[in-house]
């Protein structure tokens, strides 16, 4: 298990009610499942539309179960942004 920080931006931050929080997980799927359990309301729907960066690298279309998290790492949760 790795411990790190999950950061929420824009609509994800509003839905979670916090800008960031710690995670303990082996992969992105586990970290997101824990976030859904902590914030079972609006965040669940927002996460379906988000993109994710792991330590600055985009996840893209990779299965979240295959995206390993590093000790001390950062998960950035990026909802779609309007405008340019």
PDB file of N, CA and C in Angstrom, residues 39-78:
ATOM      1  N   UNK A  39     -17.077  10.301   0.280  1.00  0.00           N
ATOM      2  CA  UNK A  39     -17.921  11.383  -0.247  1.00  0.00           C
ATOM      3  C   UNK A  39     -18.978  10.784  -1.176  1.00  0.00           C
ATOM      4  N   UNK A  40     -19.970  10.082  -0.621  1.00  0.00           N
ATOM      5  CA  UNK A  40     -20.906   9.307  -1.452  1.00  0.00           C
ATOM      6  C   UNK A  40     -21.933  10.140  -2.241  1.00  0.00           C
ATOM      7  N   UNK A  41     -21.943  11.418  -2.109  1.00  0.00           N
ATOM      8  CA  UNK A  41     -22.923  12.238  -2.816  1.00  0.00           C
ATOM      9  C   UNK A  41     -22.501  12.583  -4.236  1.00  0.00           C
ATOM     10  N   UNK A  42     -22.425  13.858  -4.499  1.00  0.00           N
ATOM     11  CA  UNK A  42     -22.164  14.398  -5.832  1.00  0.00           C
ATOM     12  C   UNK A  42     -20.817  13.964  -6.412  1.00  0.00           C
ATOM     13  N   UNK A  43     -19.820  13.738  -5.567  1.00  0.00           N
ATOM     14  CA  UNK A  43     -18.490  13.382  -6.065  1.00  0.00           C
ATOM     15  C   UNK A  43     -18.515  12.111  -6.905  1.00  0.00           C
ATOM     16  N   UNK A  44     -19.370  11.172  -6.576  1.00  0.00           N
ATOM     17  CA  UNK A  44     -19.441   9.906  -7.316  1.00  0.00           C
ATOM     18  C   UNK A  44     -19.688  10.184  -8.803  1.00  0.00           C
ATOM     19  N   UNK A  45     -20.646  11.038  -9.110  1.00  0.00           N
ATOM     20  CA  UNK A  45     -20.940  11.385 -10.502  1.00  0.00           C
ATOM     21  C   UNK A  45     -19.842  12.218 -11.145  1.00  0.00           C
ATOM     22  N   UNK A  46     -19.278  13.134 -10.380  1.00  0.00           N
ATOM     23  CA  UNK A  46     -18.213  13.991 -10.915  1.00  0.00           C
ATOM     24  C   UNK A  46     -17.010  13.142 -11.316  1.00  0.00           C
ATOM     25  N   UNK A  47     -16.656  12.156 -10.508  1.00  0.00           N
ATOM     26  CA  UNK A  47     -15.481  11.332 -10.819  1.00  0.00           C
ATOM     27  C   UNK A  47     -15.614  10.588 -12.143  1.00  0.00           C
ATOM     28  N   UNK A  48     -16.841  10.283 -12.557  1.00  0.00           N
ATOM     29  CA  UNK A  48     -17.045   9.588 -13.846  1.00  0.00           C
ATOM     30  C   UNK A  48     -16.592  10.436 -15.028  1.00  0.00           C
ATOM     31  N   UNK A  49     -16.581  11.753 -14.854  1.00  0.00           N
ATOM     32  CA  UNK A  49     -16.249  12.660 -15.956  1.00  0.00           C
ATOM     33  C   UNK A  49     -14.826  13.201 -15.874  1.00  0.00           C
ATOM     34  N   UNK A  50     -14.079  12.822 -14.857  1.00  0.00           N
ATOM     35  CA  UNK A  50     -12.770  13.420 -14.601  1.00  0.00           C
ATOM     36  C   UNK A  50     -11.637  12.751 -15.371  1.00  0.00           C
ATOM     37  N   UNK A  51     -10.587  13.549 -15.531  1.00  0.00           N
ATOM     38  CA  UNK A  51      -9.289  13.048 -15.973  1.00  0.00           C
ATOM     39  C   UNK A  51      -8.401  13.005 -14.737  1.00  0.00           C
ATOM     40  N   UNK A  52      -7.339  12.223 -14.809  1.00  0.00           N
ATOM     41  CA  UNK A  52      -6.476  12.060 -13.647  1.00  0.00           C
ATOM     42  C   UNK A  52      -5.013  12.183 -14.057  1.00  0.00           C
ATOM     43  N   UNK A  53      -4.249  12.831 -13.196  1.00  0.00           N
ATOM     44  CA  UNK A  53      -2.798  12.879 -13.333  1.00  0.00           C
ATOM     45  C   UNK A  53      -2.214  12.168 -12.122  1.00  0.00           C
ATOM     46  N   UNK A  54      -1.242  11.325 -12.360  1.00  0.00           N
ATOM     47  CA  UNK A  54      -0.537  10.635 -11.284  1.00  0.00           C
ATOM     48  C   UNK A  54       0.892  11.158 -11.295  1.00  0.00           C
ATOM     49  N   UNK A  55       1.248  11.889 -10.255  1.00  0.00           N
ATOM     50  CA  UNK A  55       2.581  12.492 -10.172  1.00  0.00           C
ATOM     51  C   UNK A  55       2.924  13.261 -11.448  1.00  0.00           C
ATOM     52  N   UNK A  56       1.925  13.967 -11.982  1.00  0.00           N
ATOM     53  CA  UNK A  56       2.110  14.808 -13.156  1.00  0.00           C
ATOM     54  C   UNK A  56       1.910  14.125 -14.495  1.00  0.00           C
ATOM     55  N   UNK A  57       1.736  12.811 -14.505  1.00  0.00           N
ATOM     56  CA  UNK A  57       1.565  12.066 -15.754  1.00  0.00           C
ATOM     57  C   UNK A  57       0.091  11.728 -15.976  1.00  0.00           C
ATOM     58  N   UNK A  58      -0.440  12.005 -17.172  1.00  0.00           N
ATOM     59  CA  UNK A  58      -1.851  11.690 -17.443  1.00  0.00           C
ATOM     60  C   UNK A  58      -2.118  10.189 -17.462  1.00  0.00           C
ATOM     61  N   UNK A  59      -3.260   9.807 -16.908  1.00  0.00           N
ATOM     62  CA  UNK A  59      -3.683   8.408 -16.899  1.00  0.00           C
ATOM     63  C   UNK A  59      -4.224   8.017 -18.269  1.00  0.00           C
ATOM     64  N   UNK A  60      -4.924   8.942 -18.913  1.00  0.00           N
ATOM     65  CA  UNK A  60      -5.510   8.647 -20.220  1.00  0.00           C
ATOM     66  C   UNK A  60      -6.564   7.559 -20.121  1.00  0.00           C
ATOM     67  N   UNK A  61      -6.522   6.632 -21.044  1.00  0.00           N
ATOM     68  CA  UNK A  61      -7.544   5.575 -21.105  1.00  0.00           C
ATOM     69  C   UNK A  61      -7.127   4.286 -20.392  1.00  0.00           C
ATOM     70  N   UNK A  62      -6.007   4.307 -19.701  1.00  0.00           N
ATOM     71  CA  UNK A  62      -5.567   3.101 -18.984  1.00  0.00           C
ATOM     72  C   UNK A  62      -6.588   2.706 -17.920  1.00  0.00           C
ATOM     73  N   UNK A  63      -6.777   1.427 -17.723  1.00  0.00           N
ATOM     74  CA  UNK A  63      -7.654   0.928 -16.668  1.00  0.00           C
ATOM     75  C   UNK A  63      -7.091   1.367 -15.321  1.00  0.00           C
ATOM     76  N   UNK A  64      -7.947   1.906 -14.480  1.00  0.00           N
ATOM     77  CA  UNK A  64      -7.494   2.455 -13.209  1.00  0.00           C
ATOM     78  C   UNK A  64      -6.857   1.399 -12.311  1.00  0.00           C
ATOM     79  N   UNK A  65      -7.241   0.138 -12.469  1.00  0.00           N
ATOM     80  CA  UNK A  65      -6.649  -0.948 -11.685  1.00  0.00           C
ATOM     81  C   UNK A  65      -5.181  -1.158 -12.044  1.00  0.00           C
ATOM     82  N   UNK A  66      -4.776  -0.745 -13.235  1.00  0.00           N
ATOM     83  CA  UNK A  66      -3.405  -0.967 -13.691  1.00  0.00           C
ATOM     84  C   UNK A  66      -2.475   0.202 -13.367  1.00  0.00           C
ATOM     85  N   UNK A  67      -3.028   1.290 -12.836  1.00  0.00           N
ATOM     86  CA  UNK A  67      -2.233   2.488 -12.563  1.00  0.00           C
ATOM     87  C   UNK A  67      -1.756   2.435 -11.112  1.00  0.00           C
ATOM     88  N   UNK A  68      -0.513   2.035 -10.938  1.00  0.00           N
ATOM     89  CA  UNK A  68       0.083   1.908  -9.601  1.00  0.00           C
ATOM     90  C   UNK A  68       0.359   3.278  -9.008  1.00  0.00           C
ATOM     91  N   UNK A  69       0.222   3.380  -7.693  1.00  0.00           N
ATOM     92  CA  UNK A  69       0.508   4.616  -6.982  1.00  0.00           C
ATOM     93  C   UNK A  69       1.790   4.453  -6.179  1.00  0.00           C
ATOM     94  N   UNK A  70       2.581   5.515  -6.154  1.00  0.00           N
ATOM     95  CA  UNK A  70       3.869   5.491  -5.453  1.00  0.00           C
ATOM     96  C   UNK A  70       3.729   6.086  -4.060  1.00  0.00           C
ATOM     97  N   UNK A  71       4.559   5.639  -3.161  1.00  0.00           N
ATOM     98  CA  UNK A  71       4.619   6.214  -1.813  1.00  0.00           C
ATOM     99  C   UNK A  71       4.928   7.705  -1.936  1.00  0.00           C
ATOM    100  N   UNK A  72       4.122   8.525  -1.274  1.00  0.00           N
ATOM    101  CA  UNK A  72       4.323   9.970  -1.315  1.00  0.00           C
ATOM    102  C   UNK A  72       3.826  10.627  -2.584  1.00  0.00           C
ATOM    103  N   UNK A  73       3.096   9.892  -3.399  1.00  0.00           N
ATOM    104  CA  UNK A  73       2.630  10.398  -4.693  1.00  0.00           C
ATOM    105  C   UNK A  73       1.432  11.318  -4.576  1.00  0.00           C
ATOM    106  N   UNK A  74       1.053  11.861  -5.738  1.00  0.00           N
ATOM    107  CA  UNK A  74      -0.086  12.770  -5.812  1.00  0.00           C
ATOM    108  C   UNK A  74      -0.998  12.356  -6.955  1.00  0.00           C
ATOM    109  N   UNK A  75      -2.282  12.279  -6.648  1.00  0.00           N
ATOM    110  CA  UNK A  75      -3.326  12.048  -7.647  1.00  0.00           C
ATOM    111  C   UNK A  75      -4.059  13.368  -7.830  1.00  0.00           C
ATOM    112  N   UNK A  76      -4.070  13.896  -9.043  1.00  0.00           N
ATOM    113  CA  UNK A  76      -4.807  15.120  -9.361  1.00  0.00           C
ATOM    114  C   UNK A  76      -6.111  14.712 -10.035  1.00  0.00           C
ATOM    115  N   UNK A  77      -7.236  15.198  -9.520  1.00  0.00           N
ATOM    116  CA  UNK A  77      -8.564  14.890 -10.049  1.00  0.00           C
ATOM    117  C   UNK A  77      -9.048  16.124 -10.810  1.00  0.00           C
ATOM    118  N   UNK A  78      -9.139  16.001 -12.138  1.00  0.00           N
ATOM    119  CA  UNK A  78      -9.428  17.142 -13.003  1.00  0.00           C
ATOM    120  C   UNK A  78     -10.744  16.958 -13.745  1.00  0.00           C
TER     121      UNK A  78
END
